[in-house]
CSV table of C-alpha atoms and ligand atoms in Angstrom, one decimal:
chain,number,residue,atom,x,y,z
N,1,MET,CA,-32.5,60.4,-39.6
N,2,ALA,CA,-32.1,56.6,-39.8
N,3,LYS,CA,-33.2,55.3,-36.4
N,4,GLY,CA,-30.8,52.6,-35.3
N,5,LEU,CA,-28.5,53.6,-38.2
N,6,GLN,CA,-30.6,51.4,-40.5
N,7,ASP,CA,-29.0,51.1,-43.9
N,8,VAL,CA,-26.4,53.7,-43.0
N,9,ILE,CA,-23.0,53.0,-44.5
N,10,ALA,CA,-20.7,53.7,-41.5
N,11,ASN,CA,-17.4,52.3,-42.6
N,12,GLU,CA,-15.4,50.6,-45.4
N,13,SER,CA,-14.6,47.0,-45.0
N,14,SER,CA,-13.2,44.2,-47.2
N,15,ILE,CA,-14.0,41.4,-44.8
N,16,CYS,CA,-17.7,40.4,-45.2
N,17,PHE,CA,-20.2,41.0,-48.1
N,18,ILE,CA,-23.9,40.7,-47.5
N,19,ASP,CA,-26.8,41.1,-49.9
N,20,GLY,CA,-29.8,41.2,-47.6
N,21,ALA,CA,-32.4,41.1,-50.4
N,22,LYS,CA,-30.8,38.1,-52.1
N,23,GLY,CA,-29.8,36.3,-48.9
N,24,ILE,CA,-26.1,36.3,-49.8
N,25,LEU,CA,-23.3,36.2,-47.2
N,26,SER,CA,-19.7,35.8,-48.0
N,27,TYR,CA,-16.4,36.0,-46.2
N,28,ARG,CA,-13.9,37.9,-48.4
N,29,GLY,CA,-16.2,37.3,-51.4
N,30,ILE,CA,-16.5,33.5,-50.9
N,31,ASP,CA,-20.1,32.3,-50.5
N,32,ILE,CA,-21.0,31.0,-47.0
N,33,HIS,CA,-22.7,28.0,-48.5
N,34,GLU,CA,-19.5,26.8,-50.1
N,35,LEU,CA,-17.5,27.6,-46.9
N,36,ALA,CA,-20.0,25.7,-44.7
N,37,GLN,CA,-19.7,22.6,-46.9
N,38,LYS,CA,-16.0,22.6,-47.7
N,39,SER,CA,-14.1,24.6,-45.0
N,40,ASN,CA,-13.4,24.5,-41.3
N,41,PHE,CA,-13.1,27.1,-38.5
N,42,GLU,CA,-9.3,27.4,-38.8
N,43,GLU,CA,-9.4,28.0,-42.5
N,44,ILE,CA,-12.1,30.6,-42.4
N,45,THR,CA,-10.3,32.4,-39.6
N,46,PHE,CA,-7.2,32.5,-41.7
N,47,LEU,CA,-9.3,33.8,-44.6
N,48,LEU,CA,-10.9,36.5,-42.4
N,49,TRP,CA,-7.5,37.7,-41.0
N,50,ASN,CA,-5.4,37.4,-44.2
N,51,ALA,CA,-7.9,38.1,-47.0
N,52,ALA,CA,-7.0,34.9,-48.8
N,53,LEU,CA,-7.5,31.2,-48.4
N,54,PRO,CA,-4.4,29.4,-47.0
N,55,THR,CA,-2.2,26.9,-48.8
N,56,THR,CA,-1.8,23.5,-47.2
N,57,ALA,CA,1.4,24.6,-45.5
N,58,GLU,CA,-0.1,27.9,-44.3
N,59,LEU,CA,-3.2,26.2,-42.9
N,60,LYS,CA,-1.0,23.7,-41.0
N,61,ASP,CA,1.1,26.5,-39.6
N,62,PHE,CA,-1.9,28.6,-38.7
N,63,SER,CA,-3.8,25.7,-37.0
N,64,HIS,CA,-0.6,24.9,-35.1
N,65,GLN,CA,-0.3,28.5,-33.9
N,66,LEU,CA,-3.9,28.6,-32.8
N,67,ALA,CA,-3.5,25.3,-30.9
N,68,ALA,CA,-0.2,26.6,-29.3
N,69,ALA,CA,-2.1,29.7,-28.1
N,70,ARG,CA,-4.3,27.5,-25.8
N,71,GLN,CA,-2.8,29.0,-22.6
N,72,ILE,CA,-4.6,30.9,-19.8
N,73,PRO,CA,-2.8,32.8,-17.1
N,74,ASP,CA,-3.2,31.2,-13.6
N,75,ASP,CA,-4.8,34.4,-12.2
N,76,VAL,CA,-7.5,34.2,-14.8
N,77,ILE,CA,-8.3,30.6,-13.9
N,78,GLU,CA,-8.3,31.8,-10.2
N,79,PHE,CA,-10.8,34.4,-11.2
N,80,LEU,CA,-13.0,31.8,-12.9
N,81,ARG,CA,-12.9,29.8,-9.6
N,82,SER,CA,-13.7,32.8,-7.5
N,83,VAL,CA,-17.0,34.0,-9.1
N,84,PRO,CA,-20.3,32.6,-7.9
N,85,LYS,CA,-21.2,29.3,-9.6
N,86,THR,CA,-24.5,30.9,-10.5
N,87,ALA,CA,-22.9,33.7,-12.6
N,88,ALA,CA,-24.0,33.9,-16.2
N,89,PRO,CA,-21.2,32.4,-18.4
N,90,MET,CA,-21.5,35.4,-20.8
N,91,GLU,CA,-20.8,37.8,-17.9
N,92,VAL,CA,-17.9,35.7,-16.8
N,93,LEU,CA,-16.5,35.6,-20.3
N,94,ARG,CA,-16.8,39.4,-20.7
N,95,THR,CA,-14.9,40.0,-17.4
N,96,ALA,CA,-12.3,37.3,-18.0
N,97,VAL,CA,-11.5,38.8,-21.4
N,98,SER,CA,-11.1,42.2,-19.8
N,99,LEU,CA,-8.8,40.6,-17.2
N,100,LEU,CA,-6.7,38.8,-19.9
N,101,SER,CA,-5.5,42.2,-21.2
N,102,ILE,CA,-3.5,42.8,-18.0
N,103,TYR,CA,-1.5,39.6,-18.7
N,104,ASP,CA,-1.2,40.0,-22.5
N,105,PRO,CA,2.4,40.8,-23.5
N,106,ASP,CA,1.2,43.0,-26.4
N,107,GLU,CA,-1.5,44.7,-24.5
N,108,LYS,CA,-0.8,48.3,-25.4
N,109,SER,CA,0.2,47.9,-29.0
N,110,VAL,CA,-2.2,48.4,-31.9
N,111,PHE,CA,0.3,47.5,-34.6
N,112,HIS,CA,-0.7,44.8,-37.1
N,113,THR,CA,1.7,42.1,-36.0
N,114,ALA,CA,0.8,42.6,-32.3
N,115,ASN,CA,-2.9,42.6,-33.1
N,116,VAL,CA,-2.5,39.3,-35.0
N,117,ARG,CA,-0.6,37.7,-32.0
N,118,LYS,CA,-3.4,38.9,-29.7
N,119,SER,CA,-6.0,37.5,-32.2
N,120,PHE,CA,-4.5,34.0,-31.9
N,121,ARG,CA,-4.4,34.2,-28.1
N,122,LEU,CA,-8.0,35.6,-27.8
N,123,THR,CA,-9.4,33.1,-30.2
N,124,ALA,CA,-7.9,30.2,-28.3
N,125,GLN,CA,-8.6,31.6,-24.9
N,126,ILE,CA,-12.2,32.5,-25.3
N,127,ALA,CA,-13.1,28.9,-26.2
N,128,MET,CA,-11.0,27.7,-23.2
N,129,ILE,CA,-12.7,30.2,-20.8
N,130,VAL,CA,-16.2,29.1,-21.8
N,131,ALA,CA,-15.3,25.4,-21.3
N,132,MET,CA,-13.4,25.9,-18.1
N,133,PHE,CA,-16.0,28.0,-16.3
N,134,ASP,CA,-18.7,25.5,-17.2
N,135,ARG,CA,-16.6,22.7,-15.6
N,136,ILE,CA,-15.7,24.8,-12.6
N,137,ARG,CA,-19.3,25.7,-11.9
N,138,LYS,CA,-20.3,22.1,-12.1
N,139,GLY,CA,-17.6,21.1,-9.7
N,140,LYS,CA,-15.7,19.1,-12.3
N,141,GLU,CA,-11.9,19.0,-12.8
N,142,LEU,CA,-10.4,21.1,-15.5
N,143,ILE,CA,-9.4,19.4,-18.7
N,144,LEU,CA,-6.0,20.4,-20.2
N,145,PRO,CA,-6.2,21.5,-23.9
N,146,ASP,CA,-5.2,18.9,-26.5
N,147,THR,CA,-3.1,20.6,-29.2
N,148,SER,CA,-3.6,17.6,-31.5
N,149,LEU,CA,-7.3,18.5,-31.8
N,150,SER,CA,-9.0,21.1,-34.0
N,151,HIS,CA,-10.5,24.2,-32.4
N,152,ALA,CA,-14.0,22.7,-32.4
N,153,ALA,CA,-12.9,19.3,-31.1
N,154,ASN,CA,-10.7,20.8,-28.4
N,155,PHE,CA,-13.6,23.0,-27.2
N,156,LEU,CA,-15.9,19.9,-26.8
N,157,TRP,CA,-13.0,18.0,-25.2
N,158,MET,CA,-12.4,20.7,-22.6
N,159,LEU,CA,-16.1,21.1,-22.0
N,160,ASN,CA,-17.1,17.5,-21.7
N,161,GLY,CA,-13.9,15.7,-20.7
N,162,GLU,CA,-14.3,13.0,-23.4
N,163,LYS,CA,-13.1,12.9,-27.0
N,164,PRO,CA,-16.0,14.2,-29.1
N,165,SER,CA,-17.7,12.2,-31.8
N,166,GLU,CA,-17.0,13.1,-35.4
N,167,THR,CA,-20.7,14.1,-35.8
N,168,ALA,CA,-20.5,16.5,-32.8
N,169,THR,CA,-17.2,18.0,-33.9
N,170,LYS,CA,-18.4,18.5,-37.5
N,171,ALA,CA,-21.7,20.1,-36.3
N,172,LEU,CA,-19.9,22.5,-34.0
N,173,ASP,CA,-17.3,23.3,-36.6
N,174,VAL,CA,-20.0,24.2,-39.2
N,175,ALA,CA,-21.8,26.3,-36.6
N,176,LEU,CA,-18.5,28.1,-35.9
N,177,ILE,CA,-18.0,28.8,-39.6
N,178,LEU,CA,-21.5,30.2,-39.9
N,179,HIS,CA,-21.2,32.5,-36.9
N,180,ALA,CA,-17.7,33.9,-37.5
N,181,ASP,CA,-18.5,37.2,-39.1
N,182,HIS,CA,-21.4,39.4,-40.2
N,183,GLU,CA,-20.2,42.8,-41.4
N,184,LEU,CA,-21.2,45.7,-39.1
N,185,ASN,CA,-23.5,43.8,-36.7
N,186,ALA,CA,-23.9,45.5,-33.4
N,187,SER,CA,-21.1,43.7,-31.5
N,188,THR,CA,-18.6,44.2,-34.4
N,189,PHE,CA,-19.6,47.8,-34.7
N,190,ALA,CA,-19.1,48.3,-31.0
N,191,ALA,CA,-15.6,46.7,-31.3
N,192,ARG,CA,-14.7,49.0,-34.2
N,193,VAL,CA,-15.9,52.1,-32.3
N,194,ILE,CA,-13.7,51.2,-29.4
N,195,ALA,CA,-10.7,50.2,-31.6
N,196,ALA,CA,-11.1,53.5,-33.5
N,197,THR,CA,-10.1,55.5,-30.4
N,198,LEU,CA,-6.8,53.6,-30.6
N,199,SER,CA,-7.8,51.6,-27.6
N,200,ASP,CA,-6.5,48.1,-27.4
N,201,MET,CA,-8.0,44.9,-28.9
N,202,HIS,CA,-9.0,43.4,-25.5
N,203,SER,CA,-11.0,46.6,-24.7
N,204,ALA,CA,-12.7,46.3,-28.1
N,205,ILE,CA,-13.5,42.6,-27.6
N,206,THR,CA,-14.8,43.2,-24.1
N,207,GLY,CA,-17.2,45.7,-25.5
N,208,ALA,CA,-18.2,43.4,-28.3
N,209,ILE,CA,-19.0,40.6,-25.8
N,210,GLY,CA,-21.2,43.0,-23.9
N,211,ALA,CA,-23.1,43.9,-27.1
N,212,LEU,CA,-23.4,40.3,-28.3
N,213,LYS,CA,-25.0,39.3,-25.0
N,214,GLY,CA,-28.2,41.4,-25.6
N,215,PRO,CA,-31.4,39.5,-26.6
N,216,LEU,CA,-31.8,41.5,-29.8
N,217,HIS,CA,-28.4,40.2,-30.9
N,218,GLY,CA,-26.5,37.0,-29.9
N,219,GLY,CA,-28.5,36.6,-26.8
N,220,ALA,CA,-31.5,35.6,-28.9
N,221,ASN,CA,-30.3,32.0,-29.3
N,222,GLU,CA,-30.7,31.4,-25.5
N,223,ALA,CA,-34.1,33.2,-25.6
N,224,VAL,CA,-35.3,30.8,-28.4
N,225,MET,CA,-34.4,27.8,-26.3
N,226,HIS,CA,-36.2,29.2,-23.2
N,227,LEU,CA,-39.2,29.7,-25.4
N,228,LEU,CA,-39.1,26.1,-26.6
N,229,TYR,CA,-38.6,24.7,-23.1
N,230,ASP,CA,-41.5,26.9,-21.7
N,231,ILE,CA,-43.9,25.7,-24.4
N,232,ASP,CA,-42.8,22.1,-23.9
N,233,LYS,CA,-43.1,22.3,-20.1
N,234,ALA,CA,-46.6,23.7,-20.3
N,235,GLY,CA,-47.6,21.1,-22.8
N,236,GLU,CA,-48.8,23.8,-25.1
N,237,ASP,CA,-49.2,23.8,-28.9
N,238,PRO,CA,-46.2,25.8,-30.2
N,239,VAL,CA,-48.2,27.6,-32.9
N,240,GLU,CA,-50.9,28.6,-30.4
N,241,HIS,CA,-48.3,29.8,-28.0
N,242,VAL,CA,-46.5,32.0,-30.6
N,243,LYS,CA,-49.8,33.2,-32.0
N,244,HIS,CA,-50.7,34.4,-28.5
N,245,MET,CA,-47.3,36.2,-28.2
N,246,LEU,CA,-47.8,38.0,-31.5
N,247,GLU,CA,-51.3,39.0,-30.4
N,248,ASN,CA,-49.7,40.6,-27.3
N,249,LYS,CA,-47.2,42.4,-29.6
N,250,GLU,CA,-44.3,40.3,-28.2
N,251,LYS,CA,-41.3,39.6,-30.3
N,252,ILE,CA,-40.4,36.1,-31.2
N,253,SER,CA,-36.7,35.5,-30.6
N,254,GLY,CA,-34.8,34.1,-33.5
N,255,PHE,CA,-36.9,35.9,-36.1
N,256,GLY,CA,-36.4,39.1,-38.1
N,257,HIS,CA,-33.2,40.7,-39.2
N,258,ARG,CA,-32.0,44.3,-39.8
N,259,VAL,CA,-30.3,43.3,-43.2
N,260,TYR,CA,-31.9,40.1,-44.5
N,261,THR,CA,-35.4,40.5,-46.1
N,262,THR,CA,-35.2,36.9,-47.2
N,263,GLU,CA,-33.9,33.7,-45.7
N,264,ASP,CA,-30.8,34.2,-43.6
N,265,PRO,CA,-28.4,31.8,-45.5
N,266,ARG,CA,-27.0,30.6,-42.1
N,267,ALA,CA,-30.4,29.5,-41.0
N,268,THR,CA,-30.6,27.2,-44.1
N,269,HIS,CA,-27.6,25.2,-42.7
N,270,LEU,CA,-28.7,25.3,-39.1
N,271,ARG,CA,-32.2,24.1,-39.9
N,272,ARG,CA,-30.7,21.1,-41.7
N,273,MET,CA,-28.3,20.4,-38.9
N,274,SER,CA,-31.0,20.7,-36.3
N,275,GLU,CA,-33.1,18.2,-38.3
N,276,ASP,CA,-30.3,15.8,-39.0
N,277,LEU,CA,-29.0,15.7,-35.4
N,278,GLY,CA,-32.6,15.5,-34.1
N,279,LYS,CA,-33.2,12.3,-36.1
N,280,ASP,CA,-30.4,10.5,-34.3
N,281,ALA,CA,-31.2,11.9,-30.8
N,282,ASN,CA,-34.5,13.7,-30.1
N,283,PRO,CA,-36.5,15.3,-33.0
N,284,LYS,CA,-38.8,17.2,-30.6
N,285,TRP,CA,-36.9,20.5,-30.7
N,286,TYR,CA,-36.5,20.6,-34.4
N,287,GLU,CA,-40.2,19.7,-35.0
N,288,MET,CA,-41.4,22.4,-32.6
N,289,SER,CA,-39.0,24.9,-34.2
N,290,ARG,CA,-40.2,24.1,-37.7
N,291,LYS,CA,-43.9,24.5,-36.7
N,292,ILE,CA,-43.1,27.9,-35.2
N,293,GLU,CA,-41.0,28.9,-38.2
N,294,LEU,CA,-43.7,28.1,-40.7
N,295,PHE,CA,-46.3,29.9,-38.7
N,296,VAL,CA,-44.3,33.1,-38.1
N,297,LYS,CA,-43.3,33.2,-41.8
N,298,GLU,CA,-47.0,32.9,-42.8
N,299,GLU,CA,-48.4,35.2,-40.2
N,300,LYS,CA,-45.7,38.0,-40.0
N,301,LYS,CA,-43.6,37.4,-43.1
N,302,LEU,CA,-40.6,37.1,-40.8
N,303,ASN,CA,-37.7,34.7,-41.5
N,304,ALA,CA,-35.8,32.7,-39.0
N,305,ASN,CA,-32.3,34.2,-38.3
N,306,VAL,CA,-29.1,32.5,-37.4
N,307,ASP,CA,-30.1,32.3,-33.7
N,308,PHE,CA,-33.3,30.3,-34.3
N,309,TYR,CA,-32.1,26.9,-35.3
N,310,SER,CA,-28.8,27.2,-33.4
N,311,ALA,CA,-30.9,26.8,-30.3
N,312,SER,CA,-32.3,23.3,-31.1
N,313,THR,CA,-28.9,22.3,-32.7
N,314,TYR,CA,-26.9,23.1,-29.6
N,315,THR,CA,-29.5,21.5,-27.3
N,316,THR,CA,-29.5,18.3,-29.4
N,317,LEU,CA,-25.7,18.3,-29.0
N,318,GLY,CA,-26.2,18.3,-25.2
N,319,ILE,CA,-25.0,21.9,-24.6
N,320,ASP,CA,-26.5,24.0,-21.8
N,321,ILE,CA,-28.7,26.9,-22.8
N,322,ASP,CA,-26.5,29.6,-21.1
N,323,LEU,CA,-23.5,28.5,-23.2
N,324,PHE,CA,-25.2,29.2,-26.5
N,325,THR,CA,-24.3,32.9,-26.6
N,326,PRO,CA,-20.8,32.3,-25.3
N,327,ILE,CA,-20.4,29.7,-28.1
N,328,PHE,CA,-21.5,32.5,-30.5
N,329,ALA,CA,-18.5,34.4,-29.1
N,330,VAL,CA,-16.2,31.4,-29.5
N,331,SER,CA,-16.8,31.8,-33.2
N,332,ARG,CA,-17.4,35.6,-33.6
N,333,ILE,CA,-14.0,36.3,-32.1
N,334,ALA,CA,-12.6,35.5,-35.5
N,335,GLY,CA,-14.6,38.2,-37.1
N,336,TRP,CA,-14.1,40.7,-34.3
N,337,CYS,CA,-10.4,40.3,-34.5
N,338,ALA,CA,-10.4,40.8,-38.3
N,339,HIS,CA,-12.4,44.0,-37.9
N,340,VAL,CA,-10.2,45.4,-35.1
N,341,ILE,CA,-7.1,44.6,-37.2
N,342,GLU,CA,-8.7,46.3,-40.3
N,343,GLN,CA,-9.7,49.3,-38.1
N,344,HIS,CA,-6.3,49.8,-36.6
N,345,ASP,CA,-4.5,49.3,-39.9
N,346,ASP,CA,-6.3,52.3,-41.4
N,347,ASN,CA,-7.8,54.2,-38.5
N,348,ARG,CA,-10.0,57.2,-38.2
N,349,LEU,CA,-12.0,58.0,-35.0
N,350,ILE,CA,-15.7,56.9,-35.4
N,351,ARG,CA,-17.8,59.7,-34.1
N,352,PRO,CA,-21.2,60.3,-35.7
N,353,ARG,CA,-23.6,63.1,-34.9
N,354,ALA,CA,-27.0,63.0,-33.1
N,355,ASP,CA,-30.2,64.5,-34.3
N,356,TYR,CA,-30.8,66.8,-31.3
N,357,THR,CA,-34.4,66.6,-29.9
N,358,GLY,CA,-34.0,68.3,-26.6
N,359,PRO,CA,-35.1,71.8,-25.4
N,360,ALA,CA,-34.4,74.6,-27.8
N,361,TYR,CA,-31.0,76.4,-27.4
N,362,PRO,CA,-30.5,78.6,-25.4
N,363,ALA,CA,-32.5,77.1,-22.6
N,364,PRO,CA,-32.5,79.2,-19.4
N,365,TYR,CA,-30.4,78.2,-16.4
N,366,VAL,CA,-33.1,78.6,-13.6
N,367,GLU,CA,-31.6,79.3,-10.2
N,368,ILE,CA,-32.2,76.4,-7.8
N,369,LYS,CA,-34.5,78.3,-5.4
N,370,SER,CA,-36.9,79.0,-8.3
N,371,ARG,CA,-37.0,75.5,-9.8
N,372,GLN,CA,-40.2,73.3,-10.0
N,373,SER,CA,-39.5,69.6,-10.2
N,374,GLN,CA,-39.7,68.6,-13.9
N,375,ALA,CA,-39.1,64.9,-13.2
N,376,LYS,CA,-41.7,62.6,-14.7
N,377,GLU,CA,-40.8,59.2,-13.4
N,378,TRP,CA,-37.4,59.3,-11.7
N,379,PRO,CA,-36.5,60.5,-9.2
N,380,PRO,CA,-40.0,60.4,-7.7
N,381,LYS,CA,-41.4,63.7,-6.5
N,382,PRO,CA,-40.8,64.0,-2.7
N,383,SER,CA,-44.1,64.4,-1.0
N,384,ALA,CA,-44.8,67.9,0.4
Q,401,LIG,C1,-27.1,37.3,-34.5
Q,401,LIG,C2,-28.2,38.3,-34.5
Q,401,LIG,O1,-28.1,39.4,-34.0
Q,401,LIG,S1,-29.7,38.0,-35.4
Q,401,LIG,C3,-30.9,38.8,-34.6
Q,401,LIG,C4,-31.2,38.2,-33.2
Q,401,LIG,N1,-32.3,38.9,-32.6
Q,401,LIG,C5,-33.6,38.3,-32.4
Q,401,LIG,O2,-33.8,37.2,-32.9
Q,401,LIG,C6,-34.6,39.1,-31.6
Q,401,LIG,C7,-35.9,39.2,-32.4
Q,401,LIG,N2,-35.8,40.0,-33.5
Q,401,LIG,C8,-35.8,41.4,-33.4
Q,401,LIG,O3,-36.0,42.0,-32.3
Q,401,LIG,C9,-35.6,42.2,-34.7
Q,401,LIG,O4,-36.1,41.6,-35.8
Q,401,LIG,C10,-34.2,42.6,-34.9
Q,401,LIG,C11,-33.6,43.3,-33.6
Q,401,LIG,C12,-33.3,41.4,-35.2
Q,401,LIG,C13,-34.1,43.6,-36.0
Q,401,LIG,O5,-34.6,44.8,-35.6
Q,401,LIG,P1,-35.1,46.0,-36.5
Q,401,LIG,O6,-34.4,46.0,-37.8
Q,401,LIG,O7,-34.9,47.2,-35.7
Q,401,LIG,O8,-36.6,45.8,-36.7
Q,401,LIG,P2,-37.8,46.2,-35.7
Q,401,LIG,O9,-37.5,45.7,-34.4
Q,401,LIG,O10,-37.9,47.7,-35.9
Q,401,LIG,O11,-39.0,45.5,-36.4
Q,401,LIG,C14,-39.7,45.9,-37.5
Q,401,LIG,C15,-41.1,45.4,-37.4
Q,401,LIG,O12,-41.1,43.9,-37.4
Q,401,LIG,C16,-41.6,43.4,-36.2
Q,401,LIG,N3,-40.7,42.4,-35.7
Q,401,LIG,C17,-39.3,42.3,-36.0
Q,401,LIG,N4,-38.8,41.2,-35.4
Q,401,LIG,C18,-39.8,40.6,-34.9
Q,401,LIG,C19,-39.9,39.4,-34.1
Q,401,LIG,N5,-38.9,38.6,-33.9
Q,401,LIG,N6,-41.1,39.0,-33.7
Q,401,LIG,C20,-42.2,39.7,-33.9
Q,401,LIG,N7,-42.2,40.9,-34.6
Q,401,LIG,C21,-41.0,41.3,-35.1
Q,401,LIG,C22,-41.5,44.5,-35.2
Q,401,LIG,O13,-42.4,44.4,-34.1
Q,401,LIG,C23,-41.8,45.7,-36.1
Q,401,LIG,O14,-43.2,45.7,-36.3
Q,401,LIG,P3,-44.0,47.1,-36.4
Q,401,LIG,O15,-43.4,47.8,-37.6
Q,401,LIG,O16,-45.4,46.7,-36.6
Q,401,LIG,O17,-43.7,47.8,-35.1
Q,402,LIG,O1,-25.8,41.3,-38.7
Q,402,LIG,C1,-26.6,41.5,-37.7
Q,402,LIG,O2,-27.2,42.6,-37.5
Q,402,LIG,C2,-26.8,40.4,-36.7
Q,402,LIG,C3,-26.3,39.1,-37.2
Q,402,LIG,O3,-26.9,38.4,-37.9
Q,402,LIG,C4,-25.0,38.7,-36.7
Q,402,LIG,O4,-24.3,39.4,-36.0
Q,402,LIG,O5,-24.6,37.5,-37.1
């Protein structure tokens, strides 16, 4: 039995190819390094959904459709205003996406064309929800979307209320390219399991957001930054701190990967971005990260994953920690949609088996008056 389904081939997919031993990641066969250098979020989203790079006219039309989808029902904005300002943005996003389904004109359909329409809306709306809730919780006025801006630039515009610099837009755009898809990662698998019951796309994406939030998955980028802040606040040496954590058998967020046994190709770009942005702003977070990376690699032979340098990159861009995982979702929605579309286009229920480890069958049904409590921890044994 493969615990955690390690290395189990659970589905066919033509979206994303990974060679974990060689550190290769590609979308529809095109290497991530080339995409990170030459492409943009709109183009790779077209690629993920259509299995081919767009022509100039197709890209223009696609970008236009994505910008035109920047609309949120008033009731969803009311919901964002109604939740406590202290709510975690990732929880708010999860619930808002669930709520969006009630207002989506194609909500019940799982047909290809309806799924594509929903993909445009969800991709546009997730970015807007993250930006809008951040402004609402800070008591700031909402900023209307600007359809002349790219997806990355519009997100920064709606978040900060000022036109973003080319450097910030480019950095976010590259981060969005890098995070957009990753084969059957936990959140995408969750989305496909939900979609495979012929449930709707919003249900699948709501489940995916719940899975992404966990600290073993997308939530690790926030945990990395909390670690860096804690070390900095305590004035500790980063290597000594991490050494102590490893001695206590604690995991270091941002390291290790189920599939990559060598460098995560996305970390290569994020490391460079963290360093470059740090040079112009504050190199501290990059420098601390680099020291930790070198030590963990030497000591545990573990490589930094996509979440490690995204933390210092986003912090240097002035983004709050609890928006890191939501921003992961702002990008990953492109991949989730591609996978839900692929699943619905050629569906079969996903229903694996469990290796049963419980009491041998047939176990006796003991009448209630004859039972002794078997509970170990919960519920606690009532005192006699
Ligand atoms: C976008 C993403 O989801 S990328 C991943 C983001 N998650 C993180 O960064 C959290 C930290 N990393 C981890 O917890 C793991 O490496 C995971 C979840 C990514 C992969 O998990 P798995 O493939 O199940 O590996 P598993 O957790 O079994 O670890 C294997 C061994 O490496 C160790 N290990 C793995 N990651 C780490 C880590 N980050 N720090 C310290 N030790 C680690 C484990 O303790 C274990 O050691 P052992 O065999 O001595 O018990
Ligand atoms: O593939 C995984 O297991 C996790 C990951 O890196 C991602 O989702 O980007």
